[in-house]
């Protein structure tokens, strides 16, 4: 049989789409993407650049924030103090009201306050109020030594707090013996505050007996230290039992929650314990707060030389 004739394929005509979307070789043409118009940004004016730079310098400056914060604090303080006695305003950090007109402030502590972080005490400050000095309980009567005295007496000066030590006086015990016990416990040095005797109670003895023993205590301390001791007492106790008897000795008076110490200007008072509820950084219990009656020069003259 003769071979079957081969079929010849006739090329198909390209479609309209192939014609206009393909190149000469039949490959599909790439679609041309429209070019985006490049919009040239106009450069910032030189004056605007300088203005922005100046604003940034101001905003990033610590002095700027110092003024802003100070101004805000002052305004807030003014608003909060509306209606309060301007000479006896509240200090939120210490959580008490503090009388104005005093530049030197301090506290007094005993075992009651527990373990104290004296660095935090010294670092605490609000406006112009900070802890400059501390009176620390040392002894009581004839046999009691405050369990925290040695630690406080050692650590407070390290933090920069000027210290004084006090003895809690018991009128029914011999005054001279109490003085000897006090000096056996405390080693006073130059730069310390004078020794303090804390007299608050009669302990069942007549006022005359109390004054006799107290006089013996003061006499012995002054003889051994060559320093006049400070007498601490409450305002009522002073008026009832001490006024007119020990006027040559400097006084430390307790009189709470008042804008002024209600005592004669002629009274020889040096310290005023005006609150017993202060909150101090580094101390986990409320603390007595005191003000010194005088400037820094008077305070320096009072210290042991």
XYZ file of N, CA and C in Angstrom, residues 135 139 165-170 175 178-179 182 188 194-200 213-215 217-218 221 228-233 242 246 249-252:
114
model
N 19.232 64.167 118.011
C 19.479 63.817 119.408
C 19.145 62.331 119.566
N 20.853 56.655 127.544
C 20.643 55.947 128.809
C 19.361 56.402 129.486
N 23.573 63.397 122.431
C 23.045 62.253 123.171
C 22.265 62.744 124.384
N 21.199 61.992 124.736
C 20.415 62.415 125.901
C 20.188 61.266 126.870
N 20.003 61.665 128.146
C 19.726 60.729 129.233
C 18.313 60.989 129.744
N 17.519 59.919 129.853
C 16.168 60.054 130.398
C 16.269 59.995 131.923
N 15.966 61.110 132.562
C 16.199 61.280 133.995
C 15.066 60.690 134.836
N 15.464 59.992 135.897
C 14.504 59.444 136.861
C 14.715 60.154 138.200
N 20.939 61.869 141.301
C 21.301 62.580 140.088
C 22.752 62.410 139.680
N 23.356 59.010 138.134
C 22.820 58.961 136.770
C 23.763 59.660 135.789
N 24.348 60.765 136.226
C 25.284 61.494 135.380
C 26.525 60.642 135.074
N 25.627 57.970 132.575
C 25.480 58.584 131.256
C 26.841 58.790 130.590
N 31.678 61.928 124.365
C 31.452 63.163 123.635
C 32.754 63.664 123.019
N 25.826 69.494 122.827
C 26.025 69.288 124.265
C 25.184 68.129 124.801
N 25.594 67.558 125.935
C 24.792 66.505 126.582
C 23.408 67.038 126.942
N 22.429 66.143 126.913
C 21.043 66.533 127.193
C 20.488 65.662 128.312
N 19.748 66.287 129.231
C 18.993 65.545 130.236
C 17.508 65.731 129.946
N 16.815 64.621 129.821
C 15.386 64.605 129.491
C 14.610 64.422 130.797
N 13.920 65.463 131.252
C 13.130 65.404 132.479
C 11.673 65.699 132.143
N 10.820 64.706 132.347
C 9.415 64.841 131.972
C 8.451 64.476 133.097
N 17.952 66.557 142.733
C 18.685 65.507 142.009
C 19.077 65.982 140.604
N 18.200 66.762 139.976
C 18.511 67.287 138.652
C 19.713 68.229 138.715
N 19.763 69.037 139.759
C 20.896 69.959 139.939
C 22.200 69.183 140.102
N 22.844 66.232 138.868
C 23.151 65.675 137.541
C 23.840 66.737 136.683
N 23.246 67.922 136.597
C 23.785 68.995 135.764
C 25.185 69.411 136.216
N 27.826 66.730 135.159
C 28.068 66.739 133.709
C 28.925 67.943 133.316
N 27.884 73.233 129.308
C 26.578 73.330 129.968
C 25.603 72.371 129.296
N 25.020 71.431 130.055
C 24.047 70.510 129.459
C 22.760 71.243 129.053
N 22.040 70.620 128.135
C 20.735 71.117 127.699
C 19.660 70.386 128.490
N 18.640 71.110 128.939
C 17.503 70.501 129.628
C 16.354 70.361 128.643
N 15.882 69.113 128.473
C 14.698 68.860 127.647
C 13.501 68.631 128.547
N 12.378 69.250 128.196
C 11.148 69.039 128.954
C 9.959 69.543 128.158
N 10.070 73.889 136.628
C 11.459 74.256 136.329
C 11.690 75.756 136.152
N 16.389 76.878 136.767
C 17.548 76.491 135.952
C 17.668 77.399 134.723
N 20.641 77.416 132.103
C 20.877 76.301 131.189
C 20.037 76.441 129.916
N 20.618 76.048 128.777
C 19.829 76.084 127.535
C 18.692 75.079 127.596
N 17.561 75.443 127.007
C 16.363 74.609 127.066
C 16.003 74.033 125.701
N 15.422 72.864 125.762
C 14.824 72.209 124.595
C 13.388 71.894 125.011
